[in-house]
PDB file of C-alpha atoms and ligand atoms in Angstrom:
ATOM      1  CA  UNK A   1      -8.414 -11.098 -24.733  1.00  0.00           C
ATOM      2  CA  UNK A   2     -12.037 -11.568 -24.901  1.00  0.00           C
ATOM      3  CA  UNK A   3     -13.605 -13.864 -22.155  1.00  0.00           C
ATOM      4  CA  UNK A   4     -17.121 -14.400 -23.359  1.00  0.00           C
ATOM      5  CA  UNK A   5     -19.384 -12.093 -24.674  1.00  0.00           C
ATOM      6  CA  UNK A   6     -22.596 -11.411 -22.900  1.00  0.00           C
ATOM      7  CA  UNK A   7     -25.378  -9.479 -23.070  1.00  0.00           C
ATOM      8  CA  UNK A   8     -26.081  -9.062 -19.605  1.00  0.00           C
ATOM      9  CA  UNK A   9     -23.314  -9.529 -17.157  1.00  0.00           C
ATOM     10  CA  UNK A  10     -22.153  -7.713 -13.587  1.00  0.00           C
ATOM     11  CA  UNK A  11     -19.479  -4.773 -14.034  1.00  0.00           C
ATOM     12  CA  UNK A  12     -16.205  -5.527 -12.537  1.00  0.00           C
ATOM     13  CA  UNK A  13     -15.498  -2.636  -9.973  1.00  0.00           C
ATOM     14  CA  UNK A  14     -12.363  -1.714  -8.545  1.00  0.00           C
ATOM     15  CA  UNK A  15     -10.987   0.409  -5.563  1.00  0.00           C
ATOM     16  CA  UNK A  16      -7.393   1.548  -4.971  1.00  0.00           C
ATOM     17  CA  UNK A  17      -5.789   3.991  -2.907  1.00  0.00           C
ATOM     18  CA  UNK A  18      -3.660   4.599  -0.200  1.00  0.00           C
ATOM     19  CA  UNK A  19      -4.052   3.123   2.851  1.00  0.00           C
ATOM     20  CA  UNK A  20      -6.628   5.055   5.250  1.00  0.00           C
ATOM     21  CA  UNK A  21      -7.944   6.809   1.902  1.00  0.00           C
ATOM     22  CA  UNK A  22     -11.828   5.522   2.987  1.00  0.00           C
ATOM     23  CA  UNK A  23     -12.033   2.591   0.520  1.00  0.00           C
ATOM     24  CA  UNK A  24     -13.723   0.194   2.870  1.00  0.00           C
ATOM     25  CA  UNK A  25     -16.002   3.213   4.040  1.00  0.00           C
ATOM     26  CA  UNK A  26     -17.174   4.337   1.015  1.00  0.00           C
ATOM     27  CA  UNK A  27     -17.057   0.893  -0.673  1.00  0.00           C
ATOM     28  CA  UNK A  28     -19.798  -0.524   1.929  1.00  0.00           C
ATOM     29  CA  UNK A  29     -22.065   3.000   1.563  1.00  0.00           C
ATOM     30  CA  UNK A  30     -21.679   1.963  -2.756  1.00  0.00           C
ATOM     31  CA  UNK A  31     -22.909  -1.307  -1.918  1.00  0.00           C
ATOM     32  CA  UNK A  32     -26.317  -0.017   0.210  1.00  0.00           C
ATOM     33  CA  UNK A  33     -26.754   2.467  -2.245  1.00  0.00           C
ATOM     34  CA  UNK A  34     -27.026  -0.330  -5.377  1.00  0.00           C
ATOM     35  CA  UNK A  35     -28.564  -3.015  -2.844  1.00  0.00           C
ATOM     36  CA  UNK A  36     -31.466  -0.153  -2.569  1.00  0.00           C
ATOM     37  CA  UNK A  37     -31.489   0.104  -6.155  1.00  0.00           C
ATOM     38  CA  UNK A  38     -32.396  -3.739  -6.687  1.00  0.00           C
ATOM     39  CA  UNK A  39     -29.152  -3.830  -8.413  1.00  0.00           C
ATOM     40  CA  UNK A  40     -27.484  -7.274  -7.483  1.00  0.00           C
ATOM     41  CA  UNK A  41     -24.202  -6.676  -6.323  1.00  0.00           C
ATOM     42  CA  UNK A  42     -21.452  -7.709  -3.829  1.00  0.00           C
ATOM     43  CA  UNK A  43     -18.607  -6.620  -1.801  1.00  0.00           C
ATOM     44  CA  UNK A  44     -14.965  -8.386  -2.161  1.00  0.00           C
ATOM     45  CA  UNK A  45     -11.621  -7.198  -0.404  1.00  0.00           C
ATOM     46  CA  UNK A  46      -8.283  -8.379  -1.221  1.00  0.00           C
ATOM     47  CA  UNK A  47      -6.367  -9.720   0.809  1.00  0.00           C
ATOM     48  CA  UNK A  48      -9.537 -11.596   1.542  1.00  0.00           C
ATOM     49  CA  UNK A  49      -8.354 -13.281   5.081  1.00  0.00           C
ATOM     50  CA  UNK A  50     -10.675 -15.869   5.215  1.00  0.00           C
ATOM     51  CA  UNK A  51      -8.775 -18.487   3.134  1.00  0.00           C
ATOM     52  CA  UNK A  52      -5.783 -20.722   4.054  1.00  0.00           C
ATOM     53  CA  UNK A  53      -3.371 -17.828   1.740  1.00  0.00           C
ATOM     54  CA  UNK A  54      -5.236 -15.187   3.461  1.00  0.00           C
ATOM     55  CA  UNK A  55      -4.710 -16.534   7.016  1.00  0.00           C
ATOM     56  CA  UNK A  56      -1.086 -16.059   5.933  1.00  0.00           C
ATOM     57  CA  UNK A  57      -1.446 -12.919   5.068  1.00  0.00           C
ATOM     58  CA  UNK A  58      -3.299 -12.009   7.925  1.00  0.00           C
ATOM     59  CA  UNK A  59      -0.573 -13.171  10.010  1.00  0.00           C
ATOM     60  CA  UNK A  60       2.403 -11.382   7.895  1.00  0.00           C
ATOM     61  CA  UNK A  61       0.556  -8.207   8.276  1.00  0.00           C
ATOM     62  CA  UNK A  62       0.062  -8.272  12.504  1.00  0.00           C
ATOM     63  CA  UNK A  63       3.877  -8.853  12.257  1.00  0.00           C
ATOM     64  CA  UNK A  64       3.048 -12.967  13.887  1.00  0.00           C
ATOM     65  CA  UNK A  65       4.632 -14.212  10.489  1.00  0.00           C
ATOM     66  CA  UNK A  66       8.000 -13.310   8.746  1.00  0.00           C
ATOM     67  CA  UNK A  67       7.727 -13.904   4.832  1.00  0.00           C
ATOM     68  CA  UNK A  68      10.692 -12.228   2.626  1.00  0.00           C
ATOM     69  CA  UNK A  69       9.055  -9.994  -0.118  1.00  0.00           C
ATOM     70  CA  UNK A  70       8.940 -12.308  -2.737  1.00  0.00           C
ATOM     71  CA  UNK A  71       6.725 -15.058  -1.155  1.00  0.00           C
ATOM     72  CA  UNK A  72       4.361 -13.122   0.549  1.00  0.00           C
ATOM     73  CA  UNK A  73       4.091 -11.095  -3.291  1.00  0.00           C
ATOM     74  CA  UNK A  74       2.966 -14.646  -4.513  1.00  0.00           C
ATOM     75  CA  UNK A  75       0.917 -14.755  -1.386  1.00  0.00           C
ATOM     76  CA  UNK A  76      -1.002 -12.209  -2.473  1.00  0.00           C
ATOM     77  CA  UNK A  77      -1.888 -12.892  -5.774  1.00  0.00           C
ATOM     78  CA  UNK A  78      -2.287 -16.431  -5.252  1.00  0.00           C
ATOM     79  CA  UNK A  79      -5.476 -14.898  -2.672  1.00  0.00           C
ATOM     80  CA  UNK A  80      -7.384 -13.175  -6.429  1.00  0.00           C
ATOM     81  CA  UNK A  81      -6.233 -16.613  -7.904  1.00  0.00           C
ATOM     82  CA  UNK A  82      -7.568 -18.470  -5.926  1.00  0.00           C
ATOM     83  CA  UNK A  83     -11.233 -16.198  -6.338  1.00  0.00           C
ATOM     84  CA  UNK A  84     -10.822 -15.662 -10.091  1.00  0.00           C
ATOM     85  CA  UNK A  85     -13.202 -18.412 -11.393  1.00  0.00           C
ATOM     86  CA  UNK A  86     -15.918 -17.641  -8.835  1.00  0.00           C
ATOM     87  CA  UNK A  87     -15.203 -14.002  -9.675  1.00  0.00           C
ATOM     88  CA  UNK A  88     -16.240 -14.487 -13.661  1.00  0.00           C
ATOM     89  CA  UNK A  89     -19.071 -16.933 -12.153  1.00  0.00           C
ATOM     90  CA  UNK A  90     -20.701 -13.939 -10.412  1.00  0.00           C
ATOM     91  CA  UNK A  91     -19.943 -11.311 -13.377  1.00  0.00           C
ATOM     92  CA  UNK A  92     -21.615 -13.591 -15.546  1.00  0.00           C
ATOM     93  CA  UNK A  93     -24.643 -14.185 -13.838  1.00  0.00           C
ATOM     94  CA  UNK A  94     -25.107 -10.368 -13.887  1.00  0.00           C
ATOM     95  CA  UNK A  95     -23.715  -9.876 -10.562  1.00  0.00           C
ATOM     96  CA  UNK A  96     -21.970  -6.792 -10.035  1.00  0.00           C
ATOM     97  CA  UNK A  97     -18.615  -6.970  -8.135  1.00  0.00           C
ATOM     98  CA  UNK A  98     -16.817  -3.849  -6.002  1.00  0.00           C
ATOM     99  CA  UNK A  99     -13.606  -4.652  -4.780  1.00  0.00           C
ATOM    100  CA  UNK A 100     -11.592  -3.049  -2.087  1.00  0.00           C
ATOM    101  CA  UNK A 101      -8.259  -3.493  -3.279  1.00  0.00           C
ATOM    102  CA  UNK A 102      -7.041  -5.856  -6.545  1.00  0.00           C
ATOM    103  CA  UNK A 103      -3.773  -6.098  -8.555  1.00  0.00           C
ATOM    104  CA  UNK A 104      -2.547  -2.227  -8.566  1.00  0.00           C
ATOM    105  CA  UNK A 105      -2.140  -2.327  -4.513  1.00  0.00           C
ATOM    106  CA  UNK A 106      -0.293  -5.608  -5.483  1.00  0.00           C
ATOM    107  CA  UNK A 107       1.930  -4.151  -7.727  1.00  0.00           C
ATOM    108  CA  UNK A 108       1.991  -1.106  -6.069  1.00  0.00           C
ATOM    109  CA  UNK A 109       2.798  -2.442  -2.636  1.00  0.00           C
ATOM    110  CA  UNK A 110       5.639  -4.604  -3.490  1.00  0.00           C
ATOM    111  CA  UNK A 111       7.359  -2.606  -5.770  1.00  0.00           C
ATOM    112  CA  UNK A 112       7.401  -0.053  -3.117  1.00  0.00           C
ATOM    113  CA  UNK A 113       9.882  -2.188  -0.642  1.00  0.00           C
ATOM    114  CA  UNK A 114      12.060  -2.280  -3.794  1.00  0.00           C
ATOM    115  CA  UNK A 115      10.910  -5.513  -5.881  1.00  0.00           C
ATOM    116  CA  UNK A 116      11.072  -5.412  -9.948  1.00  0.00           C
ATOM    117  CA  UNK A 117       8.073  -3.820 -11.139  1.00  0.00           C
ATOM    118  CA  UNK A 118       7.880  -5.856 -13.939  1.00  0.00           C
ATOM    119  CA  UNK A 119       8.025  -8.728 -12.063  1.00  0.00           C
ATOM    120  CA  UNK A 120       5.251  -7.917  -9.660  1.00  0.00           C
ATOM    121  CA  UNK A 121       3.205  -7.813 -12.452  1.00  0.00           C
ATOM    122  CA  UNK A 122       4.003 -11.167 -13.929  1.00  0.00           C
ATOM    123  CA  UNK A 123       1.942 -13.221 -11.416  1.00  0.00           C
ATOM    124  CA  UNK A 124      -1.204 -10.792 -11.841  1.00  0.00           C
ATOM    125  CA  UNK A 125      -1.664 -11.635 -15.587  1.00  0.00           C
ATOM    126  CA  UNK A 126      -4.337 -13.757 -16.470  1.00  0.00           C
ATOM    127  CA  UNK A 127      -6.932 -12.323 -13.388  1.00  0.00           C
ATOM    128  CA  UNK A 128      -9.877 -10.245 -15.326  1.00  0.00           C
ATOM    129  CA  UNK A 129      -9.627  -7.050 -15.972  1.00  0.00           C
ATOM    130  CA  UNK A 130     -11.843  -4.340 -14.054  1.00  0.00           C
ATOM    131  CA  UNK A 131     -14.114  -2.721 -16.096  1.00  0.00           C
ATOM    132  CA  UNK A 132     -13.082   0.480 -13.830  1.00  0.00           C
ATOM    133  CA  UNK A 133     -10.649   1.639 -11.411  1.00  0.00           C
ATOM    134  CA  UNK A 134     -11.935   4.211  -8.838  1.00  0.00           C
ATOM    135  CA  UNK A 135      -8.751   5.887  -7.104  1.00  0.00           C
ATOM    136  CA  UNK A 136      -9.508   7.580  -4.349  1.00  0.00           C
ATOM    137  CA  UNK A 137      -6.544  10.134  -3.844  1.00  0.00           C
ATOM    138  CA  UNK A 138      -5.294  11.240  -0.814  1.00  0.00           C
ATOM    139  CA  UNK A 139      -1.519  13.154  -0.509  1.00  0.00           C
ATOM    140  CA  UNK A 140      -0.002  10.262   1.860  1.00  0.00           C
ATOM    141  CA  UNK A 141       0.301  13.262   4.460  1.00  0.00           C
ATOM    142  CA  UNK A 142      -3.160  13.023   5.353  1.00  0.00           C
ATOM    143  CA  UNK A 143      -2.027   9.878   7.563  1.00  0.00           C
ATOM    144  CA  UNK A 144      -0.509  11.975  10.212  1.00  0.00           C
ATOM    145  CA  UNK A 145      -3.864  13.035  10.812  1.00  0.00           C
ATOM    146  CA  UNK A 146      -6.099   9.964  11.272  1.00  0.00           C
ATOM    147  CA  UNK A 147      -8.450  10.368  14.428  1.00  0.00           C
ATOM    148  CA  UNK A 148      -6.912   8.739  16.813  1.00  0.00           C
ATOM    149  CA  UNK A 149     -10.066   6.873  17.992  1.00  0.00           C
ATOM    150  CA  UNK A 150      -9.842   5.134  14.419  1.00  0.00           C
ATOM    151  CA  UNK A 151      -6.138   4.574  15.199  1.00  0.00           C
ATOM    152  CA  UNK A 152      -7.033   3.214  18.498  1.00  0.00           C
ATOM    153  CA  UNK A 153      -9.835   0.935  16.685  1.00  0.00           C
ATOM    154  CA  UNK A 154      -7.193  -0.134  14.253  1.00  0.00           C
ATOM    155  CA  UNK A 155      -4.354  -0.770  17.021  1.00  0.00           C
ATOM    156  CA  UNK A 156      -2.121   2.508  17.079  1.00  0.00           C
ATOM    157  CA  UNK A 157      -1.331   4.264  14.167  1.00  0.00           C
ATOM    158  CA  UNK A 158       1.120   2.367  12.173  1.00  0.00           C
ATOM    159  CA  UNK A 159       0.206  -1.142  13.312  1.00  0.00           C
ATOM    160  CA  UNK A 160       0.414  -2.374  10.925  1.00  0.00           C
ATOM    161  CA  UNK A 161       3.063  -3.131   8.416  1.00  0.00           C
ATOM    162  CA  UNK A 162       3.308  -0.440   5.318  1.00  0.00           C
ATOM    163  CA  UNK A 163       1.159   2.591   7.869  1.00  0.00           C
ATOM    164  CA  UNK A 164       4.317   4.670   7.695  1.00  0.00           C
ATOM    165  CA  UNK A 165       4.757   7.826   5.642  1.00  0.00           C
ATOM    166  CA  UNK A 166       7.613   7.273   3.943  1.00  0.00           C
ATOM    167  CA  UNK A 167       6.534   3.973   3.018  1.00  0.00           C
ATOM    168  CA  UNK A 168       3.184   5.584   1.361  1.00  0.00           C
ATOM    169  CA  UNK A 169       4.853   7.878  -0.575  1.00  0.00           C
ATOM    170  CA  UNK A 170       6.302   5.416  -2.144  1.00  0.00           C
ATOM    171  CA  UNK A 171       3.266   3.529  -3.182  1.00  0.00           C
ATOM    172  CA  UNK A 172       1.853   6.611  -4.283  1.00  0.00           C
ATOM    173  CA  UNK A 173       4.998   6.712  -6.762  1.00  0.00           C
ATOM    174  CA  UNK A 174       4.014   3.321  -7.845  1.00  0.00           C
ATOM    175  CA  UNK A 175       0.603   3.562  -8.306  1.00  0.00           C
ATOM    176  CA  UNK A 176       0.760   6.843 -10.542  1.00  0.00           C
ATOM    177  CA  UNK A 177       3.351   4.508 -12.783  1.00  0.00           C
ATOM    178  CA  UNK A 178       0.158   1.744 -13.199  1.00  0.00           C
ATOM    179  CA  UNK A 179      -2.134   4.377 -13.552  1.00  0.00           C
ATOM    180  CA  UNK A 180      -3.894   5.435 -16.999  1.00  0.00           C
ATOM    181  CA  UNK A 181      -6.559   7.344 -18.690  1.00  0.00           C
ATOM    182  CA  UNK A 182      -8.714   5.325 -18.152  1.00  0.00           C
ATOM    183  CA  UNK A 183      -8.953   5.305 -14.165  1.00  0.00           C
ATOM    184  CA  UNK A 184     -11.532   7.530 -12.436  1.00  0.00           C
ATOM    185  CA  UNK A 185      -9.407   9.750  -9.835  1.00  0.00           C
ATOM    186  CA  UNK A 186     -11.470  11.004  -7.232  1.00  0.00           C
ATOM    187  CA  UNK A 187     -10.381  13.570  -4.560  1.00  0.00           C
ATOM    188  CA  UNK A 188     -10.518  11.907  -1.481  1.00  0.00           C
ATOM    189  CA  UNK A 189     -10.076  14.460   0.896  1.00  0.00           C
ATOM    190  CA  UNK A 190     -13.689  15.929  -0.449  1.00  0.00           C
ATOM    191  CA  UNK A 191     -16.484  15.500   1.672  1.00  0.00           C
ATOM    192  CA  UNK A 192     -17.865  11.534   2.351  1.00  0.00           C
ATOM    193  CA  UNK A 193     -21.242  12.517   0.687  1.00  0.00           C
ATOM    194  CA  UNK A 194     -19.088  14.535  -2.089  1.00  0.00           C
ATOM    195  CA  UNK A 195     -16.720  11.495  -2.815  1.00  0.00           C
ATOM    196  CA  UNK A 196     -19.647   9.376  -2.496  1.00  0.00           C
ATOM    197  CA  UNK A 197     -21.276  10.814  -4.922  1.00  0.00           C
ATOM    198  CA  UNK A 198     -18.824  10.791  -7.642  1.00  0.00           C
ATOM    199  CA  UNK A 199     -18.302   7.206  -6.962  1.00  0.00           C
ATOM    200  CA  UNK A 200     -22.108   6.225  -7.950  1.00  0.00           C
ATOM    201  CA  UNK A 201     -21.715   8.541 -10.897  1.00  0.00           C
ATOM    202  CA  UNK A 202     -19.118   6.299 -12.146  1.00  0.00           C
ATOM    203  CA  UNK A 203     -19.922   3.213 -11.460  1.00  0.00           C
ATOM    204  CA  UNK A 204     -23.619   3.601 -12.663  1.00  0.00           C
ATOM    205  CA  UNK A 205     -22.233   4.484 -15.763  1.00  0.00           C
ATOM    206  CA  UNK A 206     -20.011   1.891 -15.685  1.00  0.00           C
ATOM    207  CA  UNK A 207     -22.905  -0.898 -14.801  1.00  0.00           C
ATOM    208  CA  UNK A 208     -24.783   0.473 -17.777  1.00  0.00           C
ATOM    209  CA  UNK A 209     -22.064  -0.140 -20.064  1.00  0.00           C
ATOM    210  CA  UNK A 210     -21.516  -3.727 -19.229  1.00  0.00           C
ATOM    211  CA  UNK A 211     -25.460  -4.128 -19.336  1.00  0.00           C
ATOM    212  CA  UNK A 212     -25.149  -3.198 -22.621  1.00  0.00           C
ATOM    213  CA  UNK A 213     -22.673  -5.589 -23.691  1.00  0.00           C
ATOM    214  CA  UNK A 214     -19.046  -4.766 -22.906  1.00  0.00           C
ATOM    215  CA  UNK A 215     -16.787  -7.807 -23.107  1.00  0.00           C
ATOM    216  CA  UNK A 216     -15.108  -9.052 -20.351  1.00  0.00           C
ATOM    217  CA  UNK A 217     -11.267  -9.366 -20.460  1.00  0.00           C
ATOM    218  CA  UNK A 218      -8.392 -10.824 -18.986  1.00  0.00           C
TER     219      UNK A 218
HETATM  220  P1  DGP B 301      -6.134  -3.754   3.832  1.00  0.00           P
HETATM  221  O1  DGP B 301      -6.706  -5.073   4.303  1.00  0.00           O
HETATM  222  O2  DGP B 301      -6.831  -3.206   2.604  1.00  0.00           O
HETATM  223  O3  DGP B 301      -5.971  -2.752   4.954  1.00  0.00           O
HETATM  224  O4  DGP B 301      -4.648  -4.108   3.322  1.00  0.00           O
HETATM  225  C1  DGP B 301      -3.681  -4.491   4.231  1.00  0.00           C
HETATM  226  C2  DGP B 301      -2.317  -3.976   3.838  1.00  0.00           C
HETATM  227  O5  DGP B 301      -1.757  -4.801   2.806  1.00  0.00           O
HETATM  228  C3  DGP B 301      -2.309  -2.572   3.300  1.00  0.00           C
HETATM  229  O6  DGP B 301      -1.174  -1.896   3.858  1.00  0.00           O
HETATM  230  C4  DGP B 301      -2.148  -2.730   1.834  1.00  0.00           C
HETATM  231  C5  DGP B 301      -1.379  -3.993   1.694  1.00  0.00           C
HETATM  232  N1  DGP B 301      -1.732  -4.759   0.503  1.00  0.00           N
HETATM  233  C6  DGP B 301      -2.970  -5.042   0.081  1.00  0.00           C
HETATM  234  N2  DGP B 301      -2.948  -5.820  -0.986  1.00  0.00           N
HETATM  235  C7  DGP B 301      -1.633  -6.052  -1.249  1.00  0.00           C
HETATM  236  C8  DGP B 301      -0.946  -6.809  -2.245  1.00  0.00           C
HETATM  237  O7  DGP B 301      -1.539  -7.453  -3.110  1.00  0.00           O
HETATM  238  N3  DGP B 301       0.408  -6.826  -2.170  1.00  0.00           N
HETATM  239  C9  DGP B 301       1.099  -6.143  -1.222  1.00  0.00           C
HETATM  240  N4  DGP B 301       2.423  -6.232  -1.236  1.00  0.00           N
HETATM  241  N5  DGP B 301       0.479  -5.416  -0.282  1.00  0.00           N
HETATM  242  C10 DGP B 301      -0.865  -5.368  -0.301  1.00  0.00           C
HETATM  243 NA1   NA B 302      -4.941  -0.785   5.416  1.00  0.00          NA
HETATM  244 NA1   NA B 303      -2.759   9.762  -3.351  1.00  0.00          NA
END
């Protein structure tokens, strides 16, 4: 469903993967690389923490909070809800938006502990569509092998809730169900300046396409 047509707007950029698969690492080298370009973009992460819901969410996920599965699902995507209208604000003033994390690690998450996958998905229609998904793919092995100063950083490995193998493997299930053609998969366990690389190829191209007048959906 078409939004508004423009003839200049910001490309809607997304990031999945695993966790630890360097989406906040190589999502803050995309944004230096198209800051140095003059191109005017921005960096978003869901959950974003610094609301009220995200607060919550914050708390659920340093184990201070218990939520069953279902509300802190609704928790989740009440967080892009509640940043959907300043989302298309920014889009259509030709800002360019790259987001760590958006409704696949929603629906990929929750379905993982066992929810409906259909209704995961219910609560994330509506939200605008990226204009690309960048997967950065990692075999959820590669977790048993995070430096441990990063673990350290990060509180021990597995800190957090969902850092557990098994658990991973199962989110890699789920997002390979979401997935389709048109999602860029990138190798993550290339090189930084490799993966990098591919990543500006892609979203370049993908900038240039909503320059040119690609519609925005929901
Ligand atoms: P991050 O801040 O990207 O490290 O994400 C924190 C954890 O929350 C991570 O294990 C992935 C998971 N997660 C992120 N977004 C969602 C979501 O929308 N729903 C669920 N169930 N989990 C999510
Ligand atoms: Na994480
Ligand atoms: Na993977």
């Amino acid at each position: 469903k078409k939004v508004k047509l423009s003839s200049s707007r910001g490309a809607l950029i997304v990031l999945e993967g695993l966790d630890r698969s360097g989406k906040t690492s190589q999502s803050t080298k995309l944004l230096s690389y198209m800051e140095g370009l003059g191109c005017p973009a921005e960096l978003w992460r869901f959950p974003d923490r610094n609301t009220n819901v995200g607060q919550m969410i914050s708390s659920y996920l340093s184990n201070q909070t218990q939520l069953d599965d279902q509300t802190i699902h609704l928790l989740y995507s009440a967080n892009r809800w509640e940043k959907r209208y300043l989302m298309e604000d920014k889009l259509k003033s030709g800002t360019t938006l790259v987001i760590d994390r958006y409704s696949y690690s929603g629906v990929a998450f929750s379905s993982a502990k066992g929810l409906d996958f259909e209704w995961c998905k219910a609560p994330e229609k509506g939200l605008l569509a990226p204009d690309v998904v960048l997967y950065l793919d990692i075999p959820p092995e590669t977790l048993l092998y995070v430096p441990l100063q990063k673990a350290a950083e990060r509180g021990g490995y597995g800190g957090e809730r969902y850092e557990r193998l098994d658990f991973q493997k199962k989110v890699e299930e789920k997002y390979q169900a979401l997935r389709d053609p048109s999602w860029k998969i990138i190798d993550a366990c290339l090189s930084m300046e490799e993966v990098q690389k591919q990543l500006r190829e892609h979203v370049m191209d993908c900038i240039t396409s909503c320059k040119n007048g690609k519609p925005l959906s929901q």
